[in-house]
Coordinates of C-alpha atoms in Angstrom, one line a residue:
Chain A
X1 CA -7.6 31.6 -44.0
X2 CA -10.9 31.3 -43.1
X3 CA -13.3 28.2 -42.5
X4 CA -17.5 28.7 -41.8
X5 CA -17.0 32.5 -41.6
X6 CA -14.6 32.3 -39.1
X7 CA -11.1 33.6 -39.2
X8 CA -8.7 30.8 -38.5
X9 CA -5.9 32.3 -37.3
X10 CA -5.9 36.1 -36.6
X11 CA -2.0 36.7 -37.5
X12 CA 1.0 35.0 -38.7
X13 CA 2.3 34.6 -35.2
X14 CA -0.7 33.1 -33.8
X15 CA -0.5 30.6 -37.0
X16 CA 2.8 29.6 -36.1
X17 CA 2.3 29.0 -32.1
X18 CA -1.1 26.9 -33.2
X19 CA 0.7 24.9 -35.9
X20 CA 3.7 24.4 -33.0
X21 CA 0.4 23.4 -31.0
X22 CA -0.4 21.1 -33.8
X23 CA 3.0 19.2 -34.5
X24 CA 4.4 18.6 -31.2
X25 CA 0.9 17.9 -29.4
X26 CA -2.5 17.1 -31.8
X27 CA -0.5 15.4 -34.9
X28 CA 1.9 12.4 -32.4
X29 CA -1.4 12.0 -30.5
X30 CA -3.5 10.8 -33.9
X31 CA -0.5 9.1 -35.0
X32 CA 0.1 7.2 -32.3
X33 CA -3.3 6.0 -32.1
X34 CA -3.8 5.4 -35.5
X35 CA -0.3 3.3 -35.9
X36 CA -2.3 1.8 -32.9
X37 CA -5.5 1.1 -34.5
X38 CA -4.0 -0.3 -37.8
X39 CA -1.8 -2.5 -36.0
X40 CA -4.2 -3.8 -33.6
X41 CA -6.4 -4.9 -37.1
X42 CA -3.6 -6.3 -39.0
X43 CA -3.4 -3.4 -42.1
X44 CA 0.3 -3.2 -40.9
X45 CA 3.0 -4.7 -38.7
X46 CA 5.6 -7.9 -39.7
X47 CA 2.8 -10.6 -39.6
X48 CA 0.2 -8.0 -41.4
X49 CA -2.2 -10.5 -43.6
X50 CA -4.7 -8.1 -44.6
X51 CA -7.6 -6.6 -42.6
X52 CA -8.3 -9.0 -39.6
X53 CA -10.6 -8.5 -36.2
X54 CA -8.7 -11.4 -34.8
X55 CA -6.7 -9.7 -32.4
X56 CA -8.9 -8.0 -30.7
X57 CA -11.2 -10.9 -30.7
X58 CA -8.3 -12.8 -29.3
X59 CA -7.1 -9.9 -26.6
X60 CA -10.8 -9.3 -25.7
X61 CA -11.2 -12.8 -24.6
X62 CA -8.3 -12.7 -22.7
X63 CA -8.8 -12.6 -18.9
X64 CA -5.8 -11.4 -18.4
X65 CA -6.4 -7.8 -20.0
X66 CA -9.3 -7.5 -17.5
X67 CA -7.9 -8.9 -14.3
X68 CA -5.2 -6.6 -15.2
X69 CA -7.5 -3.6 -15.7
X70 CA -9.7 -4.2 -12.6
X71 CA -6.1 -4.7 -10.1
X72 CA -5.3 -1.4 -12.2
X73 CA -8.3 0.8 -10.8
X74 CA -8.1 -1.4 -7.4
X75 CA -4.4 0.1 -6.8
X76 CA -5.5 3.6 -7.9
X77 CA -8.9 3.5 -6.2
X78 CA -7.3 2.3 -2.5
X79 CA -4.1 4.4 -3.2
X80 CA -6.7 7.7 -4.0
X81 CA -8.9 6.9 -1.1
X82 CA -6.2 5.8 1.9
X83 CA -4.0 9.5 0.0
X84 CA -7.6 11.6 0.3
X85 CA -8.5 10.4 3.8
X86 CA -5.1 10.7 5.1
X87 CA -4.2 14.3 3.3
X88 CA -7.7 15.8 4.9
X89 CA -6.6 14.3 8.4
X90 CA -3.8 15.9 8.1
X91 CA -5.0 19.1 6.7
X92 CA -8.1 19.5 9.0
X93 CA -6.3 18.8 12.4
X94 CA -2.6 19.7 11.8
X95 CA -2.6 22.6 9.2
X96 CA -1.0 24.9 11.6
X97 CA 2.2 23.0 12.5
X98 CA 2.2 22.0 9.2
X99 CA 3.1 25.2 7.5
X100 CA 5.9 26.4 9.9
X101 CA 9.5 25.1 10.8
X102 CA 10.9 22.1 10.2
X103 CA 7.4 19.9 9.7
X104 CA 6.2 22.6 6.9
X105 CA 9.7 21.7 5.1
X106 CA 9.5 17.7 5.2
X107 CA 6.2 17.6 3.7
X108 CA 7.9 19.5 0.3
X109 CA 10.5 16.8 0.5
X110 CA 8.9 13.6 -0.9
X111 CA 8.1 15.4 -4.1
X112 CA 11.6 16.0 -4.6
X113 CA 11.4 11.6 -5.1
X114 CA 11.2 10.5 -9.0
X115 CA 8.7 7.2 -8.5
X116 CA 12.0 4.8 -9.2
X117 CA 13.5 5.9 -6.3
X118 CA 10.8 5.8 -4.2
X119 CA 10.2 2.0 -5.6
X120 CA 13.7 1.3 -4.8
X121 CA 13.0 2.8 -0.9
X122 CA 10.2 0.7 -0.5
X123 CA 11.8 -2.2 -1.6
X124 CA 14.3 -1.9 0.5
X125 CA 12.6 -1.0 3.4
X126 CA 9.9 -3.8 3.2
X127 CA 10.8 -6.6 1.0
X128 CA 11.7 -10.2 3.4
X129 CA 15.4 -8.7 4.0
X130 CA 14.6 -4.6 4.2
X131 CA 14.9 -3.1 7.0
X132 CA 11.3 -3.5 8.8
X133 CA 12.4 -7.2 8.5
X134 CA 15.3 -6.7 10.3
X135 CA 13.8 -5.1 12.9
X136 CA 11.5 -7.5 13.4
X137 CA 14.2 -9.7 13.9
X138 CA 15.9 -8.4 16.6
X139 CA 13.0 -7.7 18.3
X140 CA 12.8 -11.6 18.0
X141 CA 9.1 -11.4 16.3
X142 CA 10.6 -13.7 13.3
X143 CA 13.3 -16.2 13.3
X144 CA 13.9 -16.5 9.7
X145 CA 13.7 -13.5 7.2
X146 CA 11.2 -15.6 4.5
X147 CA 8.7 -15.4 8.3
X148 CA 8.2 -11.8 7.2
X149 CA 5.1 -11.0 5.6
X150 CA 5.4 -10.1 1.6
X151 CA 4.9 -7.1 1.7
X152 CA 6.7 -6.4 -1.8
X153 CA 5.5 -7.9 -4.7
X154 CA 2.5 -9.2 -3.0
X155 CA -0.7 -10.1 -4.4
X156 CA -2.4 -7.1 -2.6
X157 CA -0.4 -4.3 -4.4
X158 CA 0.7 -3.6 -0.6
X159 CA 4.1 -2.5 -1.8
X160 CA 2.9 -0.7 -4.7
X161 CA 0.5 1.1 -3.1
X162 CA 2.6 2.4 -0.3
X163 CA 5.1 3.7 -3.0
X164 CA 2.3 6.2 -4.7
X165 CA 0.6 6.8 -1.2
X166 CA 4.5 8.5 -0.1
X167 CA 4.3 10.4 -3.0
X168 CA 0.9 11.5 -2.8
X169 CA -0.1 12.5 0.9
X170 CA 2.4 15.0 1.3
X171 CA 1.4 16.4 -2.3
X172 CA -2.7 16.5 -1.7
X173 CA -1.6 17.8 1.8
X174 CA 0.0 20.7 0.7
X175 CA -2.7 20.8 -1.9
X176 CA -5.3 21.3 0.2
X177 CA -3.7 23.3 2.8
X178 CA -3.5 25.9 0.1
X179 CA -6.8 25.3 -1.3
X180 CA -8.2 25.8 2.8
X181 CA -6.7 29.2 2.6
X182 CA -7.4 30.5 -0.8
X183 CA -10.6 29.6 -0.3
X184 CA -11.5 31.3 3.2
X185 CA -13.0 28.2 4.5
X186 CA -11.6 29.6 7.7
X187 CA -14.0 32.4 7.6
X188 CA -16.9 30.0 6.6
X189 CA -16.2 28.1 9.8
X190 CA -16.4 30.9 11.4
X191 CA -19.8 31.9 10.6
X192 CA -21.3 27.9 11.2
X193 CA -19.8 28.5 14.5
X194 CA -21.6 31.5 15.4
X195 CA -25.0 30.0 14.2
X196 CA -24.3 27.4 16.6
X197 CA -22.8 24.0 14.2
X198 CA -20.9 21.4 16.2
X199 CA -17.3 20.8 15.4
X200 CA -18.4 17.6 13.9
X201 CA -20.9 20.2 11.5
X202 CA -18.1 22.4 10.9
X203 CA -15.9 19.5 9.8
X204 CA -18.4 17.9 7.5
X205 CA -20.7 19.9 5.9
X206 CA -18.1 22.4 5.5
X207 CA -14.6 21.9 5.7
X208 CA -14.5 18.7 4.0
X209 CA -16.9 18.9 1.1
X210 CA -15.2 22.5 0.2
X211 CA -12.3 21.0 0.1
X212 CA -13.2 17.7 -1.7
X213 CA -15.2 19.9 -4.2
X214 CA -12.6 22.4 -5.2
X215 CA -10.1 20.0 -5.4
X216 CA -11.9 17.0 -7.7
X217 CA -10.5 17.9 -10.7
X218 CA -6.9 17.4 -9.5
X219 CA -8.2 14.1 -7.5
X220 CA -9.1 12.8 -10.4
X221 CA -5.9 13.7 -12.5
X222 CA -3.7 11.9 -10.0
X223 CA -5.9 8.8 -10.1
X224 CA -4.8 8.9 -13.7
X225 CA -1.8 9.5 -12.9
X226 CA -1.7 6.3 -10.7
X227 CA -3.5 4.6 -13.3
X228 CA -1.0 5.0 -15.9
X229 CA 2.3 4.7 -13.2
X230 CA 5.1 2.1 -14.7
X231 CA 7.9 2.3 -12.4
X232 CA 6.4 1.5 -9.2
X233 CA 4.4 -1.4 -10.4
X234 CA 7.0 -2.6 -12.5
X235 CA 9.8 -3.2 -9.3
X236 CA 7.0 -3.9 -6.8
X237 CA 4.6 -5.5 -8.2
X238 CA 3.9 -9.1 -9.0
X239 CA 3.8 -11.2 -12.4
X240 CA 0.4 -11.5 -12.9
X241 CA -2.0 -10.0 -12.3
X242 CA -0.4 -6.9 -13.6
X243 CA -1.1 -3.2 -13.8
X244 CA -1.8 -2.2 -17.1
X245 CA 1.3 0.3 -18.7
X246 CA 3.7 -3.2 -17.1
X247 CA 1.5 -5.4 -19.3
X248 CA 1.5 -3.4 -22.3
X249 CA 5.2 -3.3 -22.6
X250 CA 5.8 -6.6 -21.5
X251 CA 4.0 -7.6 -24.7
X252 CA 5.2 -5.4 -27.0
X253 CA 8.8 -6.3 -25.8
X254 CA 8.3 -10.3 -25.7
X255 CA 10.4 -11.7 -28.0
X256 CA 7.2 -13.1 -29.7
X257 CA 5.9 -10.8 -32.6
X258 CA 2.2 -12.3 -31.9
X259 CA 2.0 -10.3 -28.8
X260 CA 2.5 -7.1 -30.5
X261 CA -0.6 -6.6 -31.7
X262 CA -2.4 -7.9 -28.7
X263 CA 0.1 -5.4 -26.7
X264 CA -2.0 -2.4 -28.9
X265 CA -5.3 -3.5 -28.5
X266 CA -4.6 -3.6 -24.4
X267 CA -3.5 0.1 -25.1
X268 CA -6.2 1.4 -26.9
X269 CA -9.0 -0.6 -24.5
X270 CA -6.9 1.3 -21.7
X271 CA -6.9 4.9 -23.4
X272 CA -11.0 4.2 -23.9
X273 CA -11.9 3.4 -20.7
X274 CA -9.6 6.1 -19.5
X275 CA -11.1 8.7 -21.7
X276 CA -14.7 7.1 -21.0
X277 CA -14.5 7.8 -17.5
X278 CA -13.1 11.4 -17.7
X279 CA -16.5 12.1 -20.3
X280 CA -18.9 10.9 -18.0
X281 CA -17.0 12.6 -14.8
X282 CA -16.9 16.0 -16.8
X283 CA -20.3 15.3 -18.5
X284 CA -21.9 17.7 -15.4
X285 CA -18.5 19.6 -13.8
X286 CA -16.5 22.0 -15.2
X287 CA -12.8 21.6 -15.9
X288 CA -11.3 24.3 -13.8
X289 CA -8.2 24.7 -15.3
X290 CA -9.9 25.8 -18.6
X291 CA -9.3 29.1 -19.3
X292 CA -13.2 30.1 -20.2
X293 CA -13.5 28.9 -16.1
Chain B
X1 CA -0.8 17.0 30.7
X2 CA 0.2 17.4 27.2
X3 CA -2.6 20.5 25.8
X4 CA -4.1 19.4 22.3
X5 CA -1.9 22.0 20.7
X6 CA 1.4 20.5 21.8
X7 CA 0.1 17.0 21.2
X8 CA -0.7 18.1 17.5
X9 CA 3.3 19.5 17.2
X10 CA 4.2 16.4 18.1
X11 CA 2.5 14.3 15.8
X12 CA 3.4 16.8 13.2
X13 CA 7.2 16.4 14.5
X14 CA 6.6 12.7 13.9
X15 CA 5.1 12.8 10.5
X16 CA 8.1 15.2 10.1
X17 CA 10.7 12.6 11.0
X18 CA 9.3 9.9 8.7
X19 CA 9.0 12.0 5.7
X20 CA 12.7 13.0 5.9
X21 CA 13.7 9.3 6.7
X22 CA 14.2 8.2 3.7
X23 CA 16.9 11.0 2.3
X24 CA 18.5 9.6 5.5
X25 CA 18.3 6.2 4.4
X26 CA 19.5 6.8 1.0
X27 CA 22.3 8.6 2.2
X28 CA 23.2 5.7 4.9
X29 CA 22.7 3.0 2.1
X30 CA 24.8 5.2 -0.5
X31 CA 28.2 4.9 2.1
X32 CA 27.7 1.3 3.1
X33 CA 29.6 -1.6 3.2
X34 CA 28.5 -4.9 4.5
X35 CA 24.8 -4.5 5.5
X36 CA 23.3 -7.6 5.3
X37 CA 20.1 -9.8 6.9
X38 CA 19.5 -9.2 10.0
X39 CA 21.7 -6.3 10.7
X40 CA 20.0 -2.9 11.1
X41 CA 23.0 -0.9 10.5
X42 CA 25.9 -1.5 8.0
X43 CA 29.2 -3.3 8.7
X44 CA 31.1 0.3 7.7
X45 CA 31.2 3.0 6.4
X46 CA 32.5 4.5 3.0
X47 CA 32.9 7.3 0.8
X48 CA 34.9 5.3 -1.9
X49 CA 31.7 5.4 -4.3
X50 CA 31.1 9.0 -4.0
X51 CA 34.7 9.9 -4.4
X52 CA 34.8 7.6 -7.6
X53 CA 32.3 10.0 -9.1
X54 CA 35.5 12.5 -10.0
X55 CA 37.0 9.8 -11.3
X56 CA 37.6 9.9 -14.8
X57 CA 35.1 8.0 -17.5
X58 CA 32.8 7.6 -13.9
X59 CA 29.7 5.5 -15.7
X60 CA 27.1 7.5 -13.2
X61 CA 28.8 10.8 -13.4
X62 CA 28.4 10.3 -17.3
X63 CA 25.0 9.4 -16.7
X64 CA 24.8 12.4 -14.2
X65 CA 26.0 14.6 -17.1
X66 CA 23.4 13.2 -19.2
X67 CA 21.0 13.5 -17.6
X68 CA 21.5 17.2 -17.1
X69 CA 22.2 17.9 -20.4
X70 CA 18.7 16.5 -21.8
X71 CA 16.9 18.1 -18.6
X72 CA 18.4 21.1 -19.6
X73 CA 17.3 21.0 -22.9
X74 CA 14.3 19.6 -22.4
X75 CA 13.0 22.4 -20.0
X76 CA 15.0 25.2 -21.9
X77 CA 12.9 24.4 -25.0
X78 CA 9.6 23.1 -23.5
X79 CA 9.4 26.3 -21.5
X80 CA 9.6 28.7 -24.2
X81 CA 7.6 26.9 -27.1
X82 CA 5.3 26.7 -24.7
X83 CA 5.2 30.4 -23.4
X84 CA 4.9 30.9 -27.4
X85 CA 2.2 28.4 -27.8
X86 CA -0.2 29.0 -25.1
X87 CA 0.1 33.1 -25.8
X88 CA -1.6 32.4 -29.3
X89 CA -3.9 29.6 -27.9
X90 CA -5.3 31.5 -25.3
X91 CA -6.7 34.2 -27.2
X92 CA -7.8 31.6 -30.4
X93 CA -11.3 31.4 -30.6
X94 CA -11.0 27.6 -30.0
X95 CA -8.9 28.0 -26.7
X96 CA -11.4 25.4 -24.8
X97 CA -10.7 22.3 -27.6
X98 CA -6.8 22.9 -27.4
X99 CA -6.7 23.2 -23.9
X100 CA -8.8 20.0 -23.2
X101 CA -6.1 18.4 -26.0
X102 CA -3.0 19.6 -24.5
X103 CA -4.3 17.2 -21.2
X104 CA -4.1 14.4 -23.3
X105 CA -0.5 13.3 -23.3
X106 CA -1.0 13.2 -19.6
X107 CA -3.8 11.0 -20.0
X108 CA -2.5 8.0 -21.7
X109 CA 0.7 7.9 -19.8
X110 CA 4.2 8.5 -20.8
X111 CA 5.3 5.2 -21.5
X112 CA 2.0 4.0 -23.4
X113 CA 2.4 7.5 -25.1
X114 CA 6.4 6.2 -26.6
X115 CA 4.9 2.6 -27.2
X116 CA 2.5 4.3 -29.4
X117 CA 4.9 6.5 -31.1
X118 CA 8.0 4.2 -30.9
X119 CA 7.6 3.1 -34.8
X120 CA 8.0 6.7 -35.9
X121 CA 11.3 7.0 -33.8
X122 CA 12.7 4.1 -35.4
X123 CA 11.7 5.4 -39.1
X124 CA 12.6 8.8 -38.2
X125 CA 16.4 7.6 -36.8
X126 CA 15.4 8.7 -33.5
X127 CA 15.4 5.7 -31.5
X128 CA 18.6 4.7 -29.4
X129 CA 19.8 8.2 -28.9
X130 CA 20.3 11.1 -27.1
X131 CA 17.9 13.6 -29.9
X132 CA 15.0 11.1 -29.9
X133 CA 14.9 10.8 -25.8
X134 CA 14.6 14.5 -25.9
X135 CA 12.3 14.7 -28.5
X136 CA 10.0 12.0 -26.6
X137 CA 10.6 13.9 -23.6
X138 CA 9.4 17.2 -25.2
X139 CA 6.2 15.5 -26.1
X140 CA 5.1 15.2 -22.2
X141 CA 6.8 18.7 -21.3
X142 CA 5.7 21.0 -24.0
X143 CA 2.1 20.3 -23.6
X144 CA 2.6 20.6 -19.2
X145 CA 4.1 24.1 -20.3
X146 CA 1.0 24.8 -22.2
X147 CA -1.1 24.5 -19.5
X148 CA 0.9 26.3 -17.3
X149 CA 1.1 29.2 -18.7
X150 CA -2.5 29.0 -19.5
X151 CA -3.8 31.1 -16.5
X152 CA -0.7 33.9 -17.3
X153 CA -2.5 35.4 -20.5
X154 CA -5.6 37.7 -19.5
X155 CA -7.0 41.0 -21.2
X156 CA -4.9 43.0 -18.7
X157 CA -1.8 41.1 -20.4
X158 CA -3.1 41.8 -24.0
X159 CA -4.3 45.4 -23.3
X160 CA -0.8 46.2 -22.4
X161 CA 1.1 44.0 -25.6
X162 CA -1.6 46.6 -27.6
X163 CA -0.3 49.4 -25.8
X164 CA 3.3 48.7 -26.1
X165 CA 2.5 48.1 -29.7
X166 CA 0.1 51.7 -30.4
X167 CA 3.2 53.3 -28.6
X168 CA 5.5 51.9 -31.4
X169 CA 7.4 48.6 -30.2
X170 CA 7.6 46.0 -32.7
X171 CA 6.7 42.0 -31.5
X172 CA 10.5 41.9 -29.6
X173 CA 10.3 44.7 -27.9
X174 CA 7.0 44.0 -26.4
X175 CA 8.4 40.2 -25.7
X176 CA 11.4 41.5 -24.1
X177 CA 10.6 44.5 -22.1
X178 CA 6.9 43.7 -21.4
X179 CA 5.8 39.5 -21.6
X180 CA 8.9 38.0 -20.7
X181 CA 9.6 40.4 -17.3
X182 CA 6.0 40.1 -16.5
X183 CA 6.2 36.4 -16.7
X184 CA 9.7 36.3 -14.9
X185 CA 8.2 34.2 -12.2
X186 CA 6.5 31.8 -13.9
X187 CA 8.6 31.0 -16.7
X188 CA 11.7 29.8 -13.3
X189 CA 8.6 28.0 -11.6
X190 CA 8.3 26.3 -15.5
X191 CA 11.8 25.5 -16.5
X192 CA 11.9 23.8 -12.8
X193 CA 9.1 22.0 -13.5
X194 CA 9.6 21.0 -17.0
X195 CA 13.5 19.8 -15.9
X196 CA 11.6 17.4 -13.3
X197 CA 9.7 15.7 -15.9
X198 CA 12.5 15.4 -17.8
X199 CA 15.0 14.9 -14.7
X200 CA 12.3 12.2 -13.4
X201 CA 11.4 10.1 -16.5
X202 CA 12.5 6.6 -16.9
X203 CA 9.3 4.5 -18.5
X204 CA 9.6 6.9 -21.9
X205 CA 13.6 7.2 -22.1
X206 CA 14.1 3.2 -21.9
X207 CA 11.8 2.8 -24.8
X208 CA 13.1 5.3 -26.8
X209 CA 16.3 5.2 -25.8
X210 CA 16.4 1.2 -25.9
X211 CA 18.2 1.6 -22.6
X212 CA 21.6 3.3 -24.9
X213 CA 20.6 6.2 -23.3
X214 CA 21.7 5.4 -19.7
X215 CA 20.1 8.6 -17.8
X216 CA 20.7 8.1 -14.1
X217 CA 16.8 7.0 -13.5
X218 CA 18.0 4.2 -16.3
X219 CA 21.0 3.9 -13.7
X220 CA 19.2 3.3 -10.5
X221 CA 17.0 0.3 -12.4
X222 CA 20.1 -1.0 -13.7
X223 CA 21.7 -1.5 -10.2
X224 CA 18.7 -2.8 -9.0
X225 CA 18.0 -5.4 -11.4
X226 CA 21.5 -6.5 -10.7
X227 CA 21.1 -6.7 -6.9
X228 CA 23.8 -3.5 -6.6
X229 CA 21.5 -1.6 -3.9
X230 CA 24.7 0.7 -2.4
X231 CA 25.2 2.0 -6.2
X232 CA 21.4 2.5 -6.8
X233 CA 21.5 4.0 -3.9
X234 CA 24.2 6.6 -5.1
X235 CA 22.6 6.9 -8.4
X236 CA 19.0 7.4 -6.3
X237 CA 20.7 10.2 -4.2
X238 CA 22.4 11.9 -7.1
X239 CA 18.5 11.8 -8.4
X240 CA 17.2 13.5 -5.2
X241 CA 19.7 15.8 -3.9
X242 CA 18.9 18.4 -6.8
X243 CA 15.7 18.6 -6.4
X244 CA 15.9 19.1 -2.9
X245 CA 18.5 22.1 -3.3
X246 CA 16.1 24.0 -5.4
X247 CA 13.4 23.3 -2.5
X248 CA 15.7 24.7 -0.2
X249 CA 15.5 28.0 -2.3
X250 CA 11.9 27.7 -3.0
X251 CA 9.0 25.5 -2.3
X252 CA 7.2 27.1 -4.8
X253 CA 9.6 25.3 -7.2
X254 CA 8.5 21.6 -6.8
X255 CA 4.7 22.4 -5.6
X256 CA 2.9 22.5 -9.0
X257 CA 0.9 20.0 -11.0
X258 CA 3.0 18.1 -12.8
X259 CA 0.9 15.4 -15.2

């Protein structure tokens, strides 16, 4: 077969892995979408009246799709920045007793935690009758369990953003540990030290920015990753406003078909914005898992 | 006076503790009886739930079986389609556009991925059971094993397939005694990682499954949602304990990307 000159497909086996490619990856993607697209118009779905831009007009002037996009990026952005900070503390000042005995175990540990469990922990650890309140308690701080701050299900995301900061930390700890040692900054340190830079130096114009540089790509996956989270949000988080994978399926699942389409729209605004801001963060940076990298 | 060295252990002994807390916690809650406001520790102690797992027709050791059986699965196939797959992608001439696609089902989000694709389950038959929950499932995992073995296929790897092949071995041969030993390694790391997204997964297998498919992750929001925290606390611990097993053999297992 050949399209423009160019062979498609070199061999009958390389057709077949790209058509596998093709079916289980490219062809649900523009499915999805599309059944997306034509529902959010009304071409198809139980209430379908013809070709309609009501919906979206509707869902657009909604505030609540856009108070529930902006608490989505304010969870991932403090979860991201509080994980970032906190994994290059760690990193920068404990690597070493990090990676041996019993410390360089726990920090595998918490990734061994599916984000339901970890909701459930939380819960139960800071909700008005975990077991912080309890402590607090009988340390006589509080005489009644509802004196306990929400911390759960709290307008803040406080809960919420605990739960994905226990997951991450240890993850972008171990990350960058590696990272620190496949990429010699050891050795760099070494040389800003004999040229005479400060600690402070060492720690900022080196250590840090190597680290924050190398590793971008995967920071911005697991804001993503945050971004899109159900679980945690779902258990710890409030009823309005809500993050935005928690809305979606609320209104695809209300018993209400009127909120279907508007639960579509909400999903392709999401994937847009989502797909928006990796375009104009790869616009200038290479993607360094990319083979051609 | 504590040196900066020791003070540094001990902070890292203490970050230690906290991280291993909750396995503790989960293990406490999982074997209580009677812990209620304000106690800090339970009433008693027992192991009734867990021996009840042996039981016969155990709801959570069904689940537990389940779950297992599409992890299985789900990793079995995900890993070698997509050992297959990224093989012929790698060396395609358009290797740049399918890796930037195979990232996508990672972008929008496994459960906004099945609300997009849930009307082709129900058409297909594949809602509300076991086939369509691995199915679903195989649409995040294939695509992660894709990208995995993306950085395994080089021109050191391809000059040797053409020298197996110019010495006379036929497409199997070169699979079995040359890619698949080479790629030992990566293809465990894989089928770990692949039976984590699957073991893991609860958004995608409650909308496909329409919560028939009781996975244990299914379990542990069932018992919460019925304020049964010593059972989701079973159910959470049957979840974590595996995991933790293999990262007893090997870190290596659990410390990959995995979106």
């Amino acid at each position: 077969m050949k399209i423009l000159g160019h062979r498609l497909f070199s061999s009958k086996a390389q057709a077949a892995g790209i058509l596998l490619f093709l079916l289980f990856t490219v062809t649900p993607l523009l499915l999805g979408i599309l059944y997306a697209v034509f529902y959010s118009l009304g071409i198809i779905g139980l209430l379908s009246e013809g070709v309609t831009l009501a919906y979206w007009q509707q869902t657009l002037a909604d505030t609540e799709l856009w108070s529930s996009l902006g608490y989505t990026f304010y969870i991932a952005l403090v979860t991201i920045f509080i994980t970032i900070t906190s994994a290059l503390g760690l990193t920068l000042f404990l690597k070493r007793p990090l990676q041996k005995g019993f410390p360089g175990f726990s920090l595998y540990v918490p990734l061994a935690f599916p984000a339901i469990v970890v909701a459930f922990l939380v819960f139960q650890l800071a909700s008005q009758s975990g077991l912080l309140s309890r402590i607090a308690w009988q340390l006589g701080w509080i005489s009644d369990s509802s004196a306990f701050p929400d911390l759960v299900n709290d307008p803040f995301g406080i809960g919420i953003i605990a739960a994905h900061t226990f997951m991450a930390v240890p993850f972008f700890s171990l990350y960058f540990i590696n990272l620190y040692d496949g990429e010699r900054i050891a050795e760099y340190k070494q040389v800003a030290q004999s040229l005479g830079g400060s600690r402070i130096q060492q720690l900022f114009q080196i250590e840090a920015p190597i680290l924050l540089r190398r590793g971008f790509p995967t920071i911005i996956l697991y804001t993503i990753f945050v971004l899109g989270s159900y679980e945690i949000p779902l258990i710890l988080g409030q009823q309005s406003p809500q993050m935005m994978s928690v809305l979606i399926i609320r209104k695809l699942r209300k018993f209400s078909l009127d909120t279907i389409p508007e639960a579509y729209v909400s999903a392709l605004v999401f994937i847009a914005v989502i797909i928006l801001l990796l375009i104009v963060i790869f616009k200038t940076r290479s993607f360094s898992y990319d083979l051609d990298n | 006076m504590i040196s900066t060295t020791s003070r540094f252990t001990y902070i890292a002994r203490a970050i230690a503790f906290t991280l291993l807390f909750p396995v503790a916690f989960l293990l406490l809650l999982s074997v209580s009886t009677g812990w209620i406001f304000p106690e800090v520790l339970p009433e008693s102690l027992t192991f009734q739930r867990w021996i009840s797992l042996a039981g016969a027709n155990n709801d959570l050791f069904n689940s537990l079986l389940l779950s297992l059986v599409i992890a299985f699965s789900v990793a079995a196939v995900s890993t070698f389609g997509g050992f297959y797959t990224s093989k012929h992608l790698a060396y395609h001439h358009k290797r740049s556009l399918w890796m930037r696609l195979s990232y996508f089902p990672f972008v929008f989000s496994p459960i906004i991925y099945a609300a997009l694709l849930y009307f082709y389950f129900i058409r297909g038959g594949l809602s509300g059971n076991v086939t369509g929950v691995i199915l679903g499932q195989l649409l995040i995992a294939y695509p992660y094993s894709v990208i995995l073995f993306s950085g395994f296929w080089s021109d050191r790897i391809q000059n040797m397939e053409q020298l197996a092949q110019t010495l006379g071995g036929n497409r199997w041969q070169t699979y079995h005694h040359i890619l698949l030993p080479m790629a030992q390694g990566l293809l465990l790391v894989c089928f770990f990682q692949t039976f984590l997204i699957s073991w893991f997964e609860y958004g995608l297998t409650t909308l496909i499954g329409v919560g028939k498919v009781q996975t244990l992750t299914l379990k542990v929001f069932q018992y919460i949602t019925e304020a049964n925290f010593y059972n989701a606390a079973v159910s959470s611990s049957l979840l974590v304990l595996p995991p933790i097993i293999m990262l007893y053999f090997n870190k290596k297992y659990l410390f990959k990307k995995r979106w």
